[in-house]
Coordinates of C-alpha atoms in Angstrom, one line a residue:
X53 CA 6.8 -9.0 -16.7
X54 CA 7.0 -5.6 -14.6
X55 CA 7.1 -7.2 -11.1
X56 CA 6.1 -10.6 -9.0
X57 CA 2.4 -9.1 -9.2
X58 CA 2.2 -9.0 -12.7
X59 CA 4.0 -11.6 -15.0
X60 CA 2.6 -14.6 -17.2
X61 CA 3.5 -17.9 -18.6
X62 CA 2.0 -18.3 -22.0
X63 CA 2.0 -21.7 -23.9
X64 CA 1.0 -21.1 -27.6
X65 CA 0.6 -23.8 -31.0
X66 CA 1.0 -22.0 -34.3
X67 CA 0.1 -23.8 -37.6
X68 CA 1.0 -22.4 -40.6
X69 CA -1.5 -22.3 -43.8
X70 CA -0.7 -20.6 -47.1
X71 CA -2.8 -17.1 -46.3
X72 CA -1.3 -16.8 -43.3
X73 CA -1.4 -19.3 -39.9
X74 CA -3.4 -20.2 -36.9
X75 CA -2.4 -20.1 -33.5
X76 CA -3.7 -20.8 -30.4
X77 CA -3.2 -20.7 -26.6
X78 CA -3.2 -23.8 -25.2
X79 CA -2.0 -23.0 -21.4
X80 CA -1.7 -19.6 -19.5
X81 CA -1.2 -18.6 -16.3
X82 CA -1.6 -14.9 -16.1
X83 CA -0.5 -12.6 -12.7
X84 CA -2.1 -9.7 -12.7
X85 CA -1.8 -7.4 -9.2
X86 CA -1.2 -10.9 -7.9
X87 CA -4.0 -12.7 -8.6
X88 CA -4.2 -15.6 -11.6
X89 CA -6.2 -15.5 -14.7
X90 CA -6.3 -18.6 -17.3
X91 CA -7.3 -18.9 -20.7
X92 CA -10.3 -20.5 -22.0
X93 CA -9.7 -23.8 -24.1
X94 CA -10.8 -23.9 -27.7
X95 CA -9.6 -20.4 -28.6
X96 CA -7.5 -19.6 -31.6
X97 CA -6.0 -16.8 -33.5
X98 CA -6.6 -17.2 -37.6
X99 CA -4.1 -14.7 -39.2
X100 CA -5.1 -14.8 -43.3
X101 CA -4.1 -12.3 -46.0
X102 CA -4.5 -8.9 -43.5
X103 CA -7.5 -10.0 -41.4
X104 CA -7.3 -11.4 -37.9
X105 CA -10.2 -13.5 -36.9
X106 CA -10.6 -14.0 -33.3
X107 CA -12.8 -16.4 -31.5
X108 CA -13.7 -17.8 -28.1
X109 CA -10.6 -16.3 -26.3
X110 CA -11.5 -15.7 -22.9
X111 CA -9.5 -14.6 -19.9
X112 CA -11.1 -15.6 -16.4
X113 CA -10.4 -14.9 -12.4
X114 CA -12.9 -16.4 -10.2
X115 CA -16.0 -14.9 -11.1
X116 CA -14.7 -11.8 -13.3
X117 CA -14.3 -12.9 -17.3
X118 CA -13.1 -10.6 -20.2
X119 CA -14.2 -12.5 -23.9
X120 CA -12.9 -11.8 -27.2
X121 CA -14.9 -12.6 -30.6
X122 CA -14.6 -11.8 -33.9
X123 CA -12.8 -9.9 -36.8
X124 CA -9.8 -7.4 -35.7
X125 CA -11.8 -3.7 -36.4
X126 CA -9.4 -2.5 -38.6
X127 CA -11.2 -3.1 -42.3
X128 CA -14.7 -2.0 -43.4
X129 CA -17.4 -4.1 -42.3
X130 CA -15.5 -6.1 -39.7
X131 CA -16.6 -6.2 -36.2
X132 CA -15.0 -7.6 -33.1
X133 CA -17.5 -8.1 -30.0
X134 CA -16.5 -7.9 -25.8
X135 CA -18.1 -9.3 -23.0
X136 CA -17.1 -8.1 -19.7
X137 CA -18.8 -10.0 -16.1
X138 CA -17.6 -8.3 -13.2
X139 CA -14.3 -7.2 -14.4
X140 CA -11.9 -5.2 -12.0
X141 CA -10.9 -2.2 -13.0
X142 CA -8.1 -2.6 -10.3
X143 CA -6.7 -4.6 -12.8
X144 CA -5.2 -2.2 -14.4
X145 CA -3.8 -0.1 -11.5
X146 CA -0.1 -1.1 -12.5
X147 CA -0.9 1.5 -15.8
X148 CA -2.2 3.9 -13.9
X149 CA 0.3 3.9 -10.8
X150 CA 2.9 6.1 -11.9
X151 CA 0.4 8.9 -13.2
X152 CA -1.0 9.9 -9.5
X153 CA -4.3 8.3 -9.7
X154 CA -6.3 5.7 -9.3
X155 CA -9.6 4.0 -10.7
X156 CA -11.9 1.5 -9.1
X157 CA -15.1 -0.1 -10.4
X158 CA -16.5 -3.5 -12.1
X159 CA -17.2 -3.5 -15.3
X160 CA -20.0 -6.0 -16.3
X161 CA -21.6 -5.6 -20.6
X162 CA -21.4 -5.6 -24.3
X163 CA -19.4 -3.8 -26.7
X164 CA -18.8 -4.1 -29.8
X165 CA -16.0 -2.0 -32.3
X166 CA -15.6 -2.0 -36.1
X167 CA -14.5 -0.4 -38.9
X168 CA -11.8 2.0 -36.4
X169 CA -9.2 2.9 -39.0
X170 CA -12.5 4.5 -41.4
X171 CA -15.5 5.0 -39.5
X172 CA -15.0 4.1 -35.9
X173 CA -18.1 2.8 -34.3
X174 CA -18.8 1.3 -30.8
X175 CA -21.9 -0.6 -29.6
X176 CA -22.3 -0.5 -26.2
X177 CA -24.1 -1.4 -22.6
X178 CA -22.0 -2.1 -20.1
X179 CA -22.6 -1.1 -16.2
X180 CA -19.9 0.0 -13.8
X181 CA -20.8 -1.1 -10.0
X182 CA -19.0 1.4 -7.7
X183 CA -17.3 3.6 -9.6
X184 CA -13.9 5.3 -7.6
X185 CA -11.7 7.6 -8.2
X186 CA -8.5 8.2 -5.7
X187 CA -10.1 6.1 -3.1
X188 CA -13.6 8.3 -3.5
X189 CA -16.3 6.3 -4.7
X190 CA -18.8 8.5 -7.0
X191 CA -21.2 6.0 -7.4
X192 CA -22.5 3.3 -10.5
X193 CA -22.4 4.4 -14.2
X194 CA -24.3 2.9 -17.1
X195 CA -23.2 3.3 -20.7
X196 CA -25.9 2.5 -23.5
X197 CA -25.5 3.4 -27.5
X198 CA -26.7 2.3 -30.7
X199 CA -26.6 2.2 -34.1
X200 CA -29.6 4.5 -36.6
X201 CA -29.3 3.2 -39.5
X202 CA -31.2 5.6 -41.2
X203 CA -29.5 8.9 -40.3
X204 CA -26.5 6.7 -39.8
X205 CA -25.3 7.9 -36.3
X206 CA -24.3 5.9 -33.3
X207 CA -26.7 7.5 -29.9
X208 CA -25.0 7.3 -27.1
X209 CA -26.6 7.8 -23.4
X210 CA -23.8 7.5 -20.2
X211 CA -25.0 8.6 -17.2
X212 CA -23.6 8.3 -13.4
X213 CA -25.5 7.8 -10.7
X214 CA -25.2 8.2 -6.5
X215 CA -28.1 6.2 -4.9
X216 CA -30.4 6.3 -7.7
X217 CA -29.8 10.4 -8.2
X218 CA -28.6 11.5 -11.8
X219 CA -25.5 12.9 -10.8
X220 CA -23.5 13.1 -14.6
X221 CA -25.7 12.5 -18.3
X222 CA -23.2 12.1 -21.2
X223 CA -26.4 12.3 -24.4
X224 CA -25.6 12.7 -27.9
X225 CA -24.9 11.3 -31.7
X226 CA -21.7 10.5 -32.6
X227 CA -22.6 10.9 -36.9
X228 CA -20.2 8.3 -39.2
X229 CA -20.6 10.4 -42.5
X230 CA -20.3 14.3 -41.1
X231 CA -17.4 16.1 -40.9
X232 CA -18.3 17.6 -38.2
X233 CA -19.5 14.6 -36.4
X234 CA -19.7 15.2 -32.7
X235 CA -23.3 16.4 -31.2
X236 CA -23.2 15.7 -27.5
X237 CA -24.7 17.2 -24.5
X238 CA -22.9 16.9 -21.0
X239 CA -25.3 17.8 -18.1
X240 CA -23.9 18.2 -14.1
X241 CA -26.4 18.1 -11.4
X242 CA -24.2 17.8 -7.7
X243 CA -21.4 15.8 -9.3
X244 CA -18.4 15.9 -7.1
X245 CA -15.5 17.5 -7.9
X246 CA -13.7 15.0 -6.7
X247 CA -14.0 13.0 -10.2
X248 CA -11.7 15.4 -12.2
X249 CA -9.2 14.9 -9.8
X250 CA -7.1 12.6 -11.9
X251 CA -6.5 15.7 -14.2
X252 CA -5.2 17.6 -11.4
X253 CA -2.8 15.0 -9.6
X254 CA 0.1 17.0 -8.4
X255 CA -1.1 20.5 -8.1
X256 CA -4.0 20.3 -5.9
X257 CA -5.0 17.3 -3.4
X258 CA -8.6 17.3 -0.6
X259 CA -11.1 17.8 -3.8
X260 CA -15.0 18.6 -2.4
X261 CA -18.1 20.3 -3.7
X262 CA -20.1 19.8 -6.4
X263 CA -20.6 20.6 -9.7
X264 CA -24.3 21.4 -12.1
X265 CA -24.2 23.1 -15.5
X266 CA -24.3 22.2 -19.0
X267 CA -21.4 21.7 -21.5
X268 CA -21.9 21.2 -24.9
X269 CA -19.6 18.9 -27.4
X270 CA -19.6 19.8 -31.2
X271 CA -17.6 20.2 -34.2
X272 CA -15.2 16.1 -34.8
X273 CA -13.5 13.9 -33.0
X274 CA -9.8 15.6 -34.6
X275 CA -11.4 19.3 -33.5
X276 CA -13.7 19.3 -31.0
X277 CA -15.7 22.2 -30.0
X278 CA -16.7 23.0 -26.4
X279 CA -18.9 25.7 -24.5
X280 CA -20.2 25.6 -21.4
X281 CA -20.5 26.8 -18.0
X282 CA -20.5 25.2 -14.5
X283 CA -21.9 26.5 -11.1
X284 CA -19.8 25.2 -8.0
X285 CA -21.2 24.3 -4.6
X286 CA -19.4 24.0 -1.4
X287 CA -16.3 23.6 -3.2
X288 CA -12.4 23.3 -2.0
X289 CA -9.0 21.5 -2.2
X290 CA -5.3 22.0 -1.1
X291 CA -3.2 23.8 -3.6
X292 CA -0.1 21.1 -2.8
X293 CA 2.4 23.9 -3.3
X294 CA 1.3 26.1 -1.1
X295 CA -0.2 23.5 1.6
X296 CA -2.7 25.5 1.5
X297 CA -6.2 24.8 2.0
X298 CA -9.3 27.3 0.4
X299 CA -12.6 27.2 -0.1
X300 CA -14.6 29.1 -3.5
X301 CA -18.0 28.7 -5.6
X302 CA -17.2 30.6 -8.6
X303 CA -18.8 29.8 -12.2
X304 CA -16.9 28.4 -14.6
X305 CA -16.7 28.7 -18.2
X306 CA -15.6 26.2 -20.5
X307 CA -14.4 25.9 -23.8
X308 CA -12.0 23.9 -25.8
X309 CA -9.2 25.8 -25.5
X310 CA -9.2 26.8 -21.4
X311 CA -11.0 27.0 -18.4
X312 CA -12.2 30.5 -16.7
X313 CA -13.7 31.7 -14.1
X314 CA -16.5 34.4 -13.0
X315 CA -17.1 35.8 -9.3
X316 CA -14.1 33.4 -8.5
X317 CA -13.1 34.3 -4.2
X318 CA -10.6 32.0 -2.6
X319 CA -11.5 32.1 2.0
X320 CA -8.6 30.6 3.2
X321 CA -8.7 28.9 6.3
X322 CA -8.6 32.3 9.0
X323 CA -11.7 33.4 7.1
X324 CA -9.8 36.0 5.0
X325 CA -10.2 36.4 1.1
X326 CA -8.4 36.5 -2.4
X327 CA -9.7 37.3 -5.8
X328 CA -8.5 35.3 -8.4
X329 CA -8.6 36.1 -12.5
X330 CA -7.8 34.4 -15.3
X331 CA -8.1 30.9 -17.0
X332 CA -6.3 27.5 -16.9
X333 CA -5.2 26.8 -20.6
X334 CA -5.7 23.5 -22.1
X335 CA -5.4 21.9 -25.6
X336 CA -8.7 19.7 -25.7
X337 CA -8.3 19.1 -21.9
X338 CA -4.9 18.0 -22.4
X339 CA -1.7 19.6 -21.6
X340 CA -2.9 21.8 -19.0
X341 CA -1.2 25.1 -18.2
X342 CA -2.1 27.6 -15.8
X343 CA -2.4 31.6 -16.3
X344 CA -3.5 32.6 -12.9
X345 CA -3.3 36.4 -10.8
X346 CA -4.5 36.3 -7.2
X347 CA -5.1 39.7 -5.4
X348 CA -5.2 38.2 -1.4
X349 CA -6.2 40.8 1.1
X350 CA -4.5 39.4 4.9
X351 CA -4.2 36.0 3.2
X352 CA -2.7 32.9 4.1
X353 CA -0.6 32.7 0.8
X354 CA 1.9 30.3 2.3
X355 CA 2.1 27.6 5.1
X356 CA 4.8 25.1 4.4
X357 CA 7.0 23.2 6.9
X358 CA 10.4 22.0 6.4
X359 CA 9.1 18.4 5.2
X360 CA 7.5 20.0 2.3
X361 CA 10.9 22.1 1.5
X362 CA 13.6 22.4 4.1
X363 CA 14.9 25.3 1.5
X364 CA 12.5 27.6 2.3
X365 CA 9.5 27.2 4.6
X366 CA 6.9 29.1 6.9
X367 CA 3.6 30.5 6.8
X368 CA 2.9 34.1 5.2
X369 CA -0.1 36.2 5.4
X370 CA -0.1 38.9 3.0
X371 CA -1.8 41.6 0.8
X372 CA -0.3 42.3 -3.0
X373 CA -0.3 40.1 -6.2
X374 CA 0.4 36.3 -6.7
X375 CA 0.9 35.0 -9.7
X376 CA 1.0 31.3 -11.0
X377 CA 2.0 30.2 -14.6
X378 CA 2.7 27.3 -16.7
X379 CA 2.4 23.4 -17.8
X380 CA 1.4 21.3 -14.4
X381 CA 4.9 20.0 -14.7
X382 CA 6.7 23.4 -14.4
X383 CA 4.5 25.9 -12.0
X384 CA 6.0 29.5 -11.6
X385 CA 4.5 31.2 -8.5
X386 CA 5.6 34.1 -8.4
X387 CA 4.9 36.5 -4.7
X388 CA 4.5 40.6 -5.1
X389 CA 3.2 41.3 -1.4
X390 CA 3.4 43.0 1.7
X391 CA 3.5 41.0 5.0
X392 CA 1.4 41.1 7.4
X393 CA 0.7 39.8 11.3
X394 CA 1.1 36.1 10.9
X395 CA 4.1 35.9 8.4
X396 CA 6.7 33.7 10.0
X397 CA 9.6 32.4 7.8
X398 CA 12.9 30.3 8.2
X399 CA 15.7 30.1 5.9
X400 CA 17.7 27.4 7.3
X401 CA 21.8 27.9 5.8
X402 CA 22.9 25.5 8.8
X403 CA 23.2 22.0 6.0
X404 CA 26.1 21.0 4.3
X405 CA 26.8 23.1 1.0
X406 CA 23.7 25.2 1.6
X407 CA 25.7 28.8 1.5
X408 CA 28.0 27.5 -1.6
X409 CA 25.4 25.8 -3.9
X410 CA 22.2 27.8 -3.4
X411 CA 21.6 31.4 -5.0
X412 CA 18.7 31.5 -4.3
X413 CA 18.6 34.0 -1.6
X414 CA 19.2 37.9 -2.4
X415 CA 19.5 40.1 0.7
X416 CA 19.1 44.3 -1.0
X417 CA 19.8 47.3 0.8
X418 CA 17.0 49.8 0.1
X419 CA 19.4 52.5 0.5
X420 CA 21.9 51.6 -2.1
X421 CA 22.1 53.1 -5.8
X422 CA 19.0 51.4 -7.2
X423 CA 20.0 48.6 -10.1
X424 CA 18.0 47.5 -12.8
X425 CA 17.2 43.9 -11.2
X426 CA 14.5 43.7 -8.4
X427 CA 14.9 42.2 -5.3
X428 CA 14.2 38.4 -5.5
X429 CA 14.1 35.5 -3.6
X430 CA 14.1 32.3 -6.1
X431 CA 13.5 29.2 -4.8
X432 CA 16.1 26.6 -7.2
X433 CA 14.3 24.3 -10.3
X434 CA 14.5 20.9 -9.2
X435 CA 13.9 18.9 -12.1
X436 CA 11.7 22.0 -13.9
X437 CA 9.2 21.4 -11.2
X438 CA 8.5 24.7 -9.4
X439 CA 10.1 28.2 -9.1
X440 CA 8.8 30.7 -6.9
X441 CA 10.0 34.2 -7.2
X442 CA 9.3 36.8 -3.6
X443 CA 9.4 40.3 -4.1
X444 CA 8.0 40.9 -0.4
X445 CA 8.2 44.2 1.4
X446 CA 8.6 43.2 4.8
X447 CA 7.0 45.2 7.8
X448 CA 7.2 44.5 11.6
X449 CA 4.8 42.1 11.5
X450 CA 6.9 39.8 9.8
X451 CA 9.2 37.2 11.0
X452 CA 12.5 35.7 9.4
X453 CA 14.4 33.3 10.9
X454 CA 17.6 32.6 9.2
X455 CA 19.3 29.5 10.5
X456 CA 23.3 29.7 10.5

């Protein structure tokens, strides 16, 4: 039970036989985001010597049903079949809630696994009617593959479509006696951005534009091997950080070890622009990291208020060298610039225990001996979050307020 939305009440029989034993459920009344699901009668669990035999157990909610049939797809040769009728994906939004996003759809098909522990196969076509992510709805997927007996691969044709356009086609054979079993071509043609955002959730938020390009999928399952490249349109988003909003239509090139970037311009939202170099590192599109130099020329680098960080906060337009590094989970930012007209900062030192506990601020007279470290203004880990590091060579144009 995690909350009063999701809990259950499960009545079970269990009869013991010399392999093993059967059991069944005999009442169930399942909460799951607050609404009921019960259990179809008849069903039973037979448990004999290693293999789990499933059959007729069905979960229902009105007119959405989830059924069960079959052998557990551990051992060779066993299968285990799933029918889905307009099942919720919603239903699972108490997984998904503490990771930043969120999934919508209804799922209505066929699968059916076996063999996963040797030669995993899955036998599908299933449908998914309005496909969302965050609370954007991309449109309705369809997910089709079967078995060649022959050349004894599994084909495999997913494909997403916005009313009736081909926005995303997922083709290929999925071989269960290669080594290298992965042959799969990935095909964009105006798929919003929007539908990667649940690998970004934290570091940038307002995803728009579209994507069209090709990636192709080789090599196995254990070390995949990616190449492709991918034209954006009209694309943008808020880097949350910064609270910055900017707008860019670079290419991208993909592989399976990062992400980078040709002709890539950030326009900020005065009209003024930033080149950016280098790549967002990734180990098969999981932990992300970043590796990321921005040259802005009059940019809005910064434009935090004291609700995003009552530390530190302000706008700041600059020329110079930003710099952002590491895991999604630990950004450094790190600001080499010179200010220009529009730079307005406050440093607020007025709260309890701000002078005593924070470090963070370094105030250098030019004129002094010159030491080894450089001026810096650090902004304090909290929780190995963010650090950002300001080396900023401050003209007239700039404004600091420091709050006492």
């Amino acid at each position: 039970e995690n909350d009063d939305f999701n809990k259950a009440s499960i009545e079970t029989y269990f009869h013991p036989h010399d392999l093993g034993g059967i059991f069944s459920i005999t009442s169930a009344d399942i909460s799951i985001n607050d609404s009921i699901w019960y259990v179809s009668p008849n069903n039973f669990v037979d448990v004999s010597d290693g293999r789990v035999n499933i059959s007729n157990l069905m979960f229902s909610h009105k007119d959405q049903t989830i059924r069960v049939d079959g052998f557990s797809p551990m051992q060779e040769g066993d299968t285990l079949s799933v029918q889905m009728r307009k099942f919720d994906i919603s239903n699972f939004d108490f997984i998904f809630q503490n990771k930043g996003f969120d999934i919508d759809g209804f799922v209505s098909g066929d699968a059916m696994l076996s063999s996963l522990k040797t030669n995993p196969m899955i036998l599908a076509d299933i449908g998914v009617d309005k496909l969302g992510v965050n609370g954007e709805q991309i449109g309705n997927a369809a997910i089709v593959s079967s078995w060649d007996n022959e050349d004894r691969f599994v084909e495999v044709d997913a494909n997403i479509f916005n009313q009736d356009k081909r926005m995303l086609n997922v083709y290929g054979m999925y071989y269960t006696e290669k080594e290298d079993n992965l042959d799969f071509t990935v095909t964009l043609d105006s798929l919003r951005l929007v539908t990667f955002s649940p690998f970004l959730v934290g570091v940038v938020s307002r995803m728009q534009g579209y994507g069209n390009g090709r990636v192709d999928v080789g090599g196995s399952l254990k070390a995949p091997v990616i190449q492709g490249k991918i034209e954006m349109v009209d694309s943008g988003c808020k880097i949350n950080y910064l609270n910055t909003f900017y707008t860019f239509e670079p290419t991208i090139l993909v592989d399976n070890k990062s992400i980078s970037f040709e002709n890539m311009v950030l326009t900020d939202t005065l009209g003024h622009k930033a080149a950016v170099e280098g790549r967002i590192n990734h180990d098969g599109f999981k932990d992300f990291s970043l590796d990321l130099k921005i040259h802005p020329r009059d940019f809005l680098a910064l434009a935090t208020t004291s609700q995003e960080n009552d530390s530190f906060y302000g706008s700041a337009v600059a020329n110079g060298l930003i710099t952002i590094k590491g895991p999604f989970d630990n950004i450094y930012l790190g600001i080499k610039a010179l200010t220009r007209k529009g730079t307005e900062l406050t440093i607020p030192l007025n709260r309890a225990s701000t002078v005593k506990e924070n470090d963070f601020i370094v105030f250098v007279n030019h004129n002094a001996v010159e030491e080894e470290e450089e001026p810096v203004v650090t902004m304090p880990k909290k929780k190995s979050i963010f650090s950002l590091d300001l080396d900023v060579d401050a003209t007239n144009d700039a404004s600091l307020k420091i709050i006492l």
